[in-house]
């Protein structure tokens, strides 16, 4: 397990622990930075439990003992001292919920980065580069992610279209052929209309790249499944994070496609940049370094 997930693992395991072990969990969750500097006798005293209880707590989380547990906790805090899930409450100031949102987002980005399988991404990139046609499907909050994917692929000379209407998805799906690619984007992996569209795509022999949580009906339909595992039903942070995670994964795929297409693409991108100059206001302030708005 990646060390950044340890605090979440403790929180998830909390209800299953004995009451005495829950005291240890509560102290670790409240003061993780203090725990990494403690001896087992110190933690036991602070949590008002016995030393064997601390050992049982560690073993309940599948660690050999306190030192093994403490090492993983220290590694996680060193990599990510404050990037943890947050809970909003009505007393938060703007500064407090701003910090919570950014810290949680960064933490989720790091977790997803570590979990993404490079071979799976490589397969997805190859499929996109070689596809005669790419369609992107998604509903609700996933629809803007699909539009962003279309925008990025168009810039790379990939014929792409994004659909967030079930009727248009159905028309698109039944007209695909083997070699074509559909990217299906979902925060939950359980949207009925999207599952229907993807089943139609599978019947044509086209490749389905899914961008959704693993172990979901949509991921099960994938030819190439890219997992973005966040707990969508826990709090607002996960709902916001999944959209950003999907956008970043789309960026990874787009950069991979650009690298596969090679130097010939550079001139094309320069042409796009020149063609957009006429759409911008000309003033004396420094121009943005981004290729497009």
Tab-separated table of C-alpha atoms in Angstrom:
chain	number	residue	atom	x	y	z
A	1	UNK	CA	0.000	0.000	0.000
A	2	UNK	CA	1.233	3.475	-0.860
A	3	UNK	CA	2.063	5.334	2.368
A	4	UNK	CA	-0.149	8.299	1.475
A	5	UNK	CA	-3.172	6.030	1.929
A	6	UNK	CA	-2.369	5.018	5.512
A	7	UNK	CA	-4.449	7.669	7.303
A	8	UNK	CA	-7.397	6.865	5.075
A	9	UNK	CA	-6.898	3.167	5.803
A	10	UNK	CA	-6.984	3.870	9.546
A	11	UNK	CA	-10.178	5.912	9.205
A	12	UNK	CA	-11.835	3.192	7.118
A	13	UNK	CA	-10.804	0.459	9.598
A	14	UNK	CA	-11.877	2.460	12.657
A	15	UNK	CA	-15.400	0.984	13.050
A	16	UNK	CA	-14.023	-2.574	12.930
A	17	UNK	CA	-11.408	-2.040	15.631
A	18	UNK	CA	-11.840	-2.864	19.315
A	19	UNK	CA	-12.724	0.104	21.521
A	20	UNK	CA	-9.224	0.218	22.997
A	21	UNK	CA	-7.679	0.079	19.510
A	22	UNK	CA	-10.003	2.882	18.406
A	23	UNK	CA	-8.374	5.078	21.058
A	24	UNK	CA	-5.020	4.500	19.349
A	25	UNK	CA	-6.579	5.195	15.936
A	26	UNK	CA	-8.129	8.437	17.206
A	27	UNK	CA	-4.802	9.668	18.526
A	28	UNK	CA	-2.920	8.750	15.332
A	29	UNK	CA	-5.524	10.473	13.143
A	30	UNK	CA	-5.478	13.579	15.337
A	31	UNK	CA	-1.704	13.868	15.721
A	32	UNK	CA	0.088	11.782	13.065
A	33	UNK	CA	3.154	14.050	13.069
A	34	UNK	CA	3.620	13.479	16.814
A	35	UNK	CA	3.320	9.697	16.527
A	36	UNK	CA	6.321	9.313	14.219
A	37	UNK	CA	8.566	10.662	17.012
A	38	UNK	CA	7.074	8.481	19.767
A	39	UNK	CA	8.114	5.216	21.339
A	40	UNK	CA	5.437	2.585	21.763
A	41	UNK	CA	5.278	3.370	25.484
A	42	UNK	CA	4.673	7.061	24.676
A	43	UNK	CA	1.791	6.316	22.286
A	44	UNK	CA	0.235	3.916	24.755
A	45	UNK	CA	0.346	6.541	27.492
A	46	UNK	CA	-1.042	9.314	25.279
A	47	UNK	CA	-3.888	7.112	24.034
A	48	UNK	CA	-4.565	5.751	27.543
A	49	UNK	CA	-4.115	2.126	26.480
A	50	UNK	CA	-1.595	-0.660	27.115
A	51	UNK	CA	1.440	-1.350	24.914
A	52	UNK	CA	-0.040	-4.691	23.718
A	53	UNK	CA	-3.081	-2.730	22.524
A	54	UNK	CA	-0.831	-0.578	20.330
A	55	UNK	CA	0.693	-3.745	18.880
A	56	UNK	CA	-2.766	-5.215	18.228
A	57	UNK	CA	-3.782	-1.945	16.526
A	58	UNK	CA	-0.769	-2.153	14.192
A	59	UNK	CA	-1.408	-5.809	13.392
A	60	UNK	CA	-5.087	-5.068	12.691
A	61	UNK	CA	-3.791	-2.837	9.891
A	62	UNK	CA	-1.524	-5.653	8.625
A	63	UNK	CA	1.747	-4.307	10.038
A	64	UNK	CA	4.241	-6.527	11.852
A	65	UNK	CA	4.480	-4.132	14.760
A	66	UNK	CA	4.748	-0.525	15.848
A	67	UNK	CA	8.082	0.178	14.140
A	68	UNK	CA	6.797	-1.090	10.787
A	69	UNK	CA	3.648	0.998	11.168
A	70	UNK	CA	5.563	4.091	12.235
A	71	UNK	CA	7.956	3.814	9.260
A	72	UNK	CA	5.090	3.801	6.771
A	73	UNK	CA	3.423	6.714	8.555
A	74	UNK	CA	6.678	8.712	8.494
A	75	UNK	CA	7.167	8.040	4.785
A	76	UNK	CA	3.665	9.212	4.031
A	77	UNK	CA	3.985	12.403	6.055
A	78	UNK	CA	7.391	13.170	4.530
A	79	UNK	CA	5.910	12.923	1.039
A	80	UNK	CA	2.651	14.597	1.895
A	81	UNK	CA	2.527	16.416	5.233
A	82	UNK	CA	-0.913	17.970	4.911
A	83	UNK	CA	-2.559	16.630	1.767
A	84	UNK	CA	-5.414	14.636	3.238
A	85	UNK	CA	-9.157	14.344	2.755
A	86	UNK	CA	-11.154	17.157	4.282
A	87	UNK	CA	-14.590	17.712	5.726
A	88	UNK	CA	-16.259	21.084	5.300
A	89	UNK	CA	-18.220	22.558	8.171
A	90	UNK	CA	-20.305	25.683	8.586
A	91	UNK	CA	-17.695	27.425	10.757
A	92	UNK	CA	-14.892	27.258	8.172
A	93	UNK	CA	-13.523	30.597	7.031
A	94	UNK	CA	-12.706	31.195	3.364
A	95	UNK	CA	-9.024	30.733	4.188
A	96	UNK	CA	-9.705	27.409	5.935
A	97	UNK	CA	-11.819	25.808	3.226
A	98	UNK	CA	-9.484	27.154	0.542
A	99	UNK	CA	-6.591	25.348	2.244
A	100	UNK	CA	-8.643	22.183	2.686
A	101	UNK	CA	-9.716	22.064	-0.950
A	102	UNK	CA	-6.225	22.634	-2.353
A	103	UNK	CA	-4.551	20.215	0.072
A	104	UNK	CA	-7.084	17.484	-0.630
A	105	UNK	CA	-6.838	17.998	-4.392
A	106	UNK	CA	-3.056	17.753	-4.343
A	107	UNK	CA	-3.210	14.632	-2.190
A	108	UNK	CA	-5.668	12.966	-4.553
A	109	UNK	CA	-3.519	13.860	-7.546
A	110	UNK	CA	-0.503	12.228	-5.922
A	111	UNK	CA	-2.484	9.105	-5.044
A	112	UNK	CA	-3.883	8.723	-8.566
A	113	UNK	CA	-0.449	9.358	-10.079
A	114	UNK	CA	1.030	6.515	-8.048
A	115	UNK	CA	-1.845	4.148	-8.862
A	116	UNK	CA	-1.987	4.725	-12.643
A	117	UNK	CA	-0.529	1.811	-14.595
A	118	UNK	CA	2.006	3.001	-17.188
A	119	UNK	CA	1.439	0.017	-19.487
A	120	UNK	CA	-2.293	0.713	-19.538
A	121	UNK	CA	-1.653	4.361	-20.420
A	122	UNK	CA	0.740	3.277	-23.176
A	123	UNK	CA	-1.923	0.985	-24.652
A	124	UNK	CA	-4.486	3.792	-24.559
A	125	UNK	CA	-2.085	6.216	-26.263
A	126	UNK	CA	-1.311	3.703	-29.024
A	127	UNK	CA	-5.025	3.110	-29.609
A	128	UNK	CA	-5.671	6.865	-29.915
A	129	UNK	CA	-2.753	7.461	-32.277
A	130	UNK	CA	-3.920	4.703	-34.627
A	131	UNK	CA	-7.672	5.377	-34.451
A	132	UNK	CA	-9.423	6.599	-37.614
A	133	UNK	CA	-12.075	8.106	-35.355
A	134	UNK	CA	-12.293	8.950	-31.623
A	135	UNK	CA	-15.558	9.608	-29.759
A	136	UNK	CA	-15.767	10.726	-26.123
A	137	UNK	CA	-18.849	9.952	-24.001
A	138	UNK	CA	-19.839	11.339	-20.604
A	139	UNK	CA	-22.765	12.852	-18.702
A	140	UNK	CA	-23.217	15.541	-16.059
A	141	UNK	CA	-19.963	16.756	-14.551
A	142	UNK	CA	-18.049	14.438	-16.904
A	143	UNK	CA	-19.356	16.254	-19.991
A	144	UNK	CA	-16.867	19.178	-19.685
A	145	UNK	CA	-14.046	16.631	-19.368
A	146	UNK	CA	-15.189	15.126	-22.666
A	147	UNK	CA	-15.192	18.538	-24.334
A	148	UNK	CA	-11.697	19.168	-23.024
A	149	UNK	CA	-10.547	15.840	-24.473
A	150	UNK	CA	-12.076	16.719	-27.840
A	151	UNK	CA	-10.330	20.090	-27.794
A	152	UNK	CA	-6.934	18.602	-26.998
A	153	UNK	CA	-7.212	15.815	-29.569
A	154	UNK	CA	-8.338	18.243	-32.290
A	155	UNK	CA	-5.191	20.270	-31.694
A	156	UNK	CA	-3.212	17.081	-32.280
A	157	UNK	CA	-4.977	16.409	-35.612
A	158	UNK	CA	-6.977	13.529	-34.149
A	159	UNK	CA	-10.546	13.367	-35.489
A	160	UNK	CA	-12.615	13.486	-32.281
A	161	UNK	CA	-16.142	14.296	-31.142
A	162	UNK	CA	-17.654	14.562	-27.643
A	163	UNK	CA	-21.248	13.581	-26.861
A	164	UNK	CA	-23.198	14.070	-23.615
A	165	UNK	CA	-26.621	13.266	-25.093
A	166	UNK	CA	-27.743	9.605	-24.953
A	167	UNK	CA	-29.355	9.743	-28.396
A	168	UNK	CA	-26.209	11.119	-30.025
A	169	UNK	CA	-24.114	8.537	-28.193
A	170	UNK	CA	-26.317	5.759	-29.583
A	171	UNK	CA	-26.027	7.085	-33.135
A	172	UNK	CA	-22.275	7.427	-32.702
A	173	UNK	CA	-21.879	3.968	-31.171
A	174	UNK	CA	-23.637	1.993	-33.900
A	175	UNK	CA	-21.633	3.705	-36.665
A	176	UNK	CA	-18.199	2.844	-35.256
A	177	UNK	CA	-15.876	0.220	-36.667
A	178	UNK	CA	-13.003	-1.900	-35.446
A	179	UNK	CA	-10.005	0.352	-34.835
A	180	UNK	CA	-12.126	3.316	-33.781
A	181	UNK	CA	-11.882	4.390	-30.136
A	182	UNK	CA	-14.414	5.547	-27.550
A	183	UNK	CA	-13.272	7.216	-24.331
A	184	UNK	CA	-16.017	6.777	-21.721
A	185	UNK	CA	-15.700	9.115	-18.731
A	186	UNK	CA	-17.642	8.660	-15.493
A	187	UNK	CA	-17.212	9.681	-11.855
A	188	UNK	CA	-19.095	6.590	-10.665
A	189	UNK	CA	-18.767	4.008	-13.437
A	190	UNK	CA	-22.469	3.194	-12.957
A	191	UNK	CA	-24.459	5.571	-15.204
A	192	UNK	CA	-27.119	3.499	-17.001
A	193	UNK	CA	-27.197	5.452	-20.275
A	194	UNK	CA	-23.402	5.405	-20.532
A	195	UNK	CA	-23.320	1.653	-19.918
A	196	UNK	CA	-25.895	1.198	-22.688
A	197	UNK	CA	-23.827	3.290	-25.122
A	198	UNK	CA	-20.618	1.429	-24.315
A	199	UNK	CA	-22.269	-1.978	-24.800
A	200	UNK	CA	-23.294	-0.854	-28.288
A	201	UNK	CA	-19.704	0.209	-28.955
A	202	UNK	CA	-18.369	-3.180	-27.859
A	203	UNK	CA	-20.698	-4.868	-30.339
A	204	UNK	CA	-19.007	-2.989	-33.214
A	205	UNK	CA	-15.519	-4.185	-32.254
A	206	UNK	CA	-14.286	-0.651	-31.523
A	207	UNK	CA	-11.874	-0.063	-28.631
A	208	UNK	CA	-13.321	1.269	-25.367
A	209	UNK	CA	-11.062	3.266	-23.047
A	210	UNK	CA	-12.773	3.873	-19.713
A	211	UNK	CA	-11.832	6.619	-17.290
A	212	UNK	CA	-13.672	5.726	-14.092
A	213	UNK	CA	-13.279	3.903	-10.757
A	214	UNK	CA	-12.148	0.285	-10.921
A	215	UNK	CA	-14.429	-2.598	-9.972
A	216	UNK	CA	-17.469	-0.891	-11.540
A	217	UNK	CA	-19.789	-1.984	-14.376
A	218	UNK	CA	-18.220	0.544	-16.773
A	219	UNK	CA	-14.657	-0.577	-16.000
A	220	UNK	CA	-15.769	-4.180	-16.613
A	221	UNK	CA	-16.806	-3.240	-20.177
A	222	UNK	CA	-13.473	-1.635	-21.021
A	223	UNK	CA	-10.986	-2.776	-23.589
A	224	UNK	CA	-8.507	-0.531	-21.787
A	225	UNK	CA	-9.515	0.459	-18.248
A	226	UNK	CA	-7.862	3.509	-16.644
A	227	UNK	CA	-8.858	3.485	-12.983
A	228	UNK	CA	-9.393	6.684	-10.991
A	229	UNK	CA	-10.416	5.427	-7.592
A	230	UNK	CA	-11.897	8.096	-5.343
A	231	UNK	CA	-14.705	7.622	-2.824
A	232	UNK	CA	-17.410	9.615	-4.552
A	233	UNK	CA	-20.051	9.194	-1.869
A	234	UNK	CA	-17.971	10.435	1.061
A	235	UNK	CA	-17.853	14.216	0.697
A	236	UNK	CA	-17.668	17.199	-1.597
A	237	UNK	CA	-13.888	16.903	-1.950
A	238	UNK	CA	-14.119	13.613	-3.837
A	239	UNK	CA	-16.779	14.977	-6.201
A	240	UNK	CA	-14.571	17.928	-7.069
A	241	UNK	CA	-11.397	15.871	-7.220
A	242	UNK	CA	-12.641	13.257	-9.679
A	243	UNK	CA	-13.272	15.880	-12.349
A	244	UNK	CA	-9.782	17.303	-11.916
A	245	UNK	CA	-8.254	13.791	-11.903
A	246	UNK	CA	-9.968	13.029	-15.193
A	247	UNK	CA	-8.742	16.269	-16.758
A	248	UNK	CA	-5.164	15.493	-15.715
A	249	UNK	CA	-5.345	11.945	-17.105
A	250	UNK	CA	-6.644	13.391	-20.384
A	251	UNK	CA	-3.594	15.675	-20.361
A	252	UNK	CA	-1.337	12.644	-19.878
A	253	UNK	CA	-2.964	10.881	-22.837
A	254	UNK	CA	-2.738	14.006	-25.007
A	255	UNK	CA	0.960	14.482	-24.253
A	256	UNK	CA	1.538	10.809	-25.021
A	257	UNK	CA	-0.221	11.167	-28.371
A	258	UNK	CA	1.818	14.282	-29.189
A	259	UNK	CA	5.064	12.471	-28.393
A	260	UNK	CA	4.070	9.507	-30.566
A	261	UNK	CA	3.226	11.777	-33.505
A	262	UNK	CA	6.674	13.343	-33.290
A	263	UNK	CA	8.302	16.496	-34.726
A	264	UNK	CA	5.858	16.878	-37.632
A	265	UNK	CA	3.218	17.899	-35.117
A	266	UNK	CA	5.273	20.846	-33.849
A	267	UNK	CA	4.780	22.837	-37.041
A	268	UNK	CA	1.055	22.148	-36.915
A	269	UNK	CA	0.846	23.489	-33.347
A	270	UNK	CA	2.788	26.597	-34.366
A	271	UNK	CA	0.293	27.151	-37.181
A	272	UNK	CA	-2.604	26.934	-34.717
A	273	UNK	CA	-0.917	29.435	-32.410
A	274	UNK	CA	-0.371	31.903	-35.261
A	275	UNK	CA	-3.963	31.522	-36.464
A	276	UNK	CA	-5.327	32.390	-33.017
A	277	UNK	CA	-3.463	35.667	-32.689
A	278	UNK	CA	-6.134	37.537	-34.605
A	279	UNK	CA	-8.714	36.484	-31.992
A	280	UNK	CA	-6.908	38.202	-29.140
A	281	UNK	CA	-6.832	41.797	-27.992
A	282	UNK	CA	-3.506	43.423	-28.735
A	283	UNK	CA	-2.211	45.378	-25.736
A	284	UNK	CA	1.147	46.163	-24.196
A	285	UNK	CA	1.017	43.718	-21.308
A	286	UNK	CA	3.115	40.525	-21.550
A	287	UNK	CA	1.329	37.804	-23.516
A	288	UNK	CA	0.314	34.564	-21.895
A	289	UNK	CA	2.787	31.738	-22.352
A	290	UNK	CA	-0.039	29.240	-22.901
A	291	UNK	CA	-0.529	28.081	-26.523
A	292	UNK	CA	-4.279	28.730	-26.405
A	293	UNK	CA	-6.981	30.123	-24.168
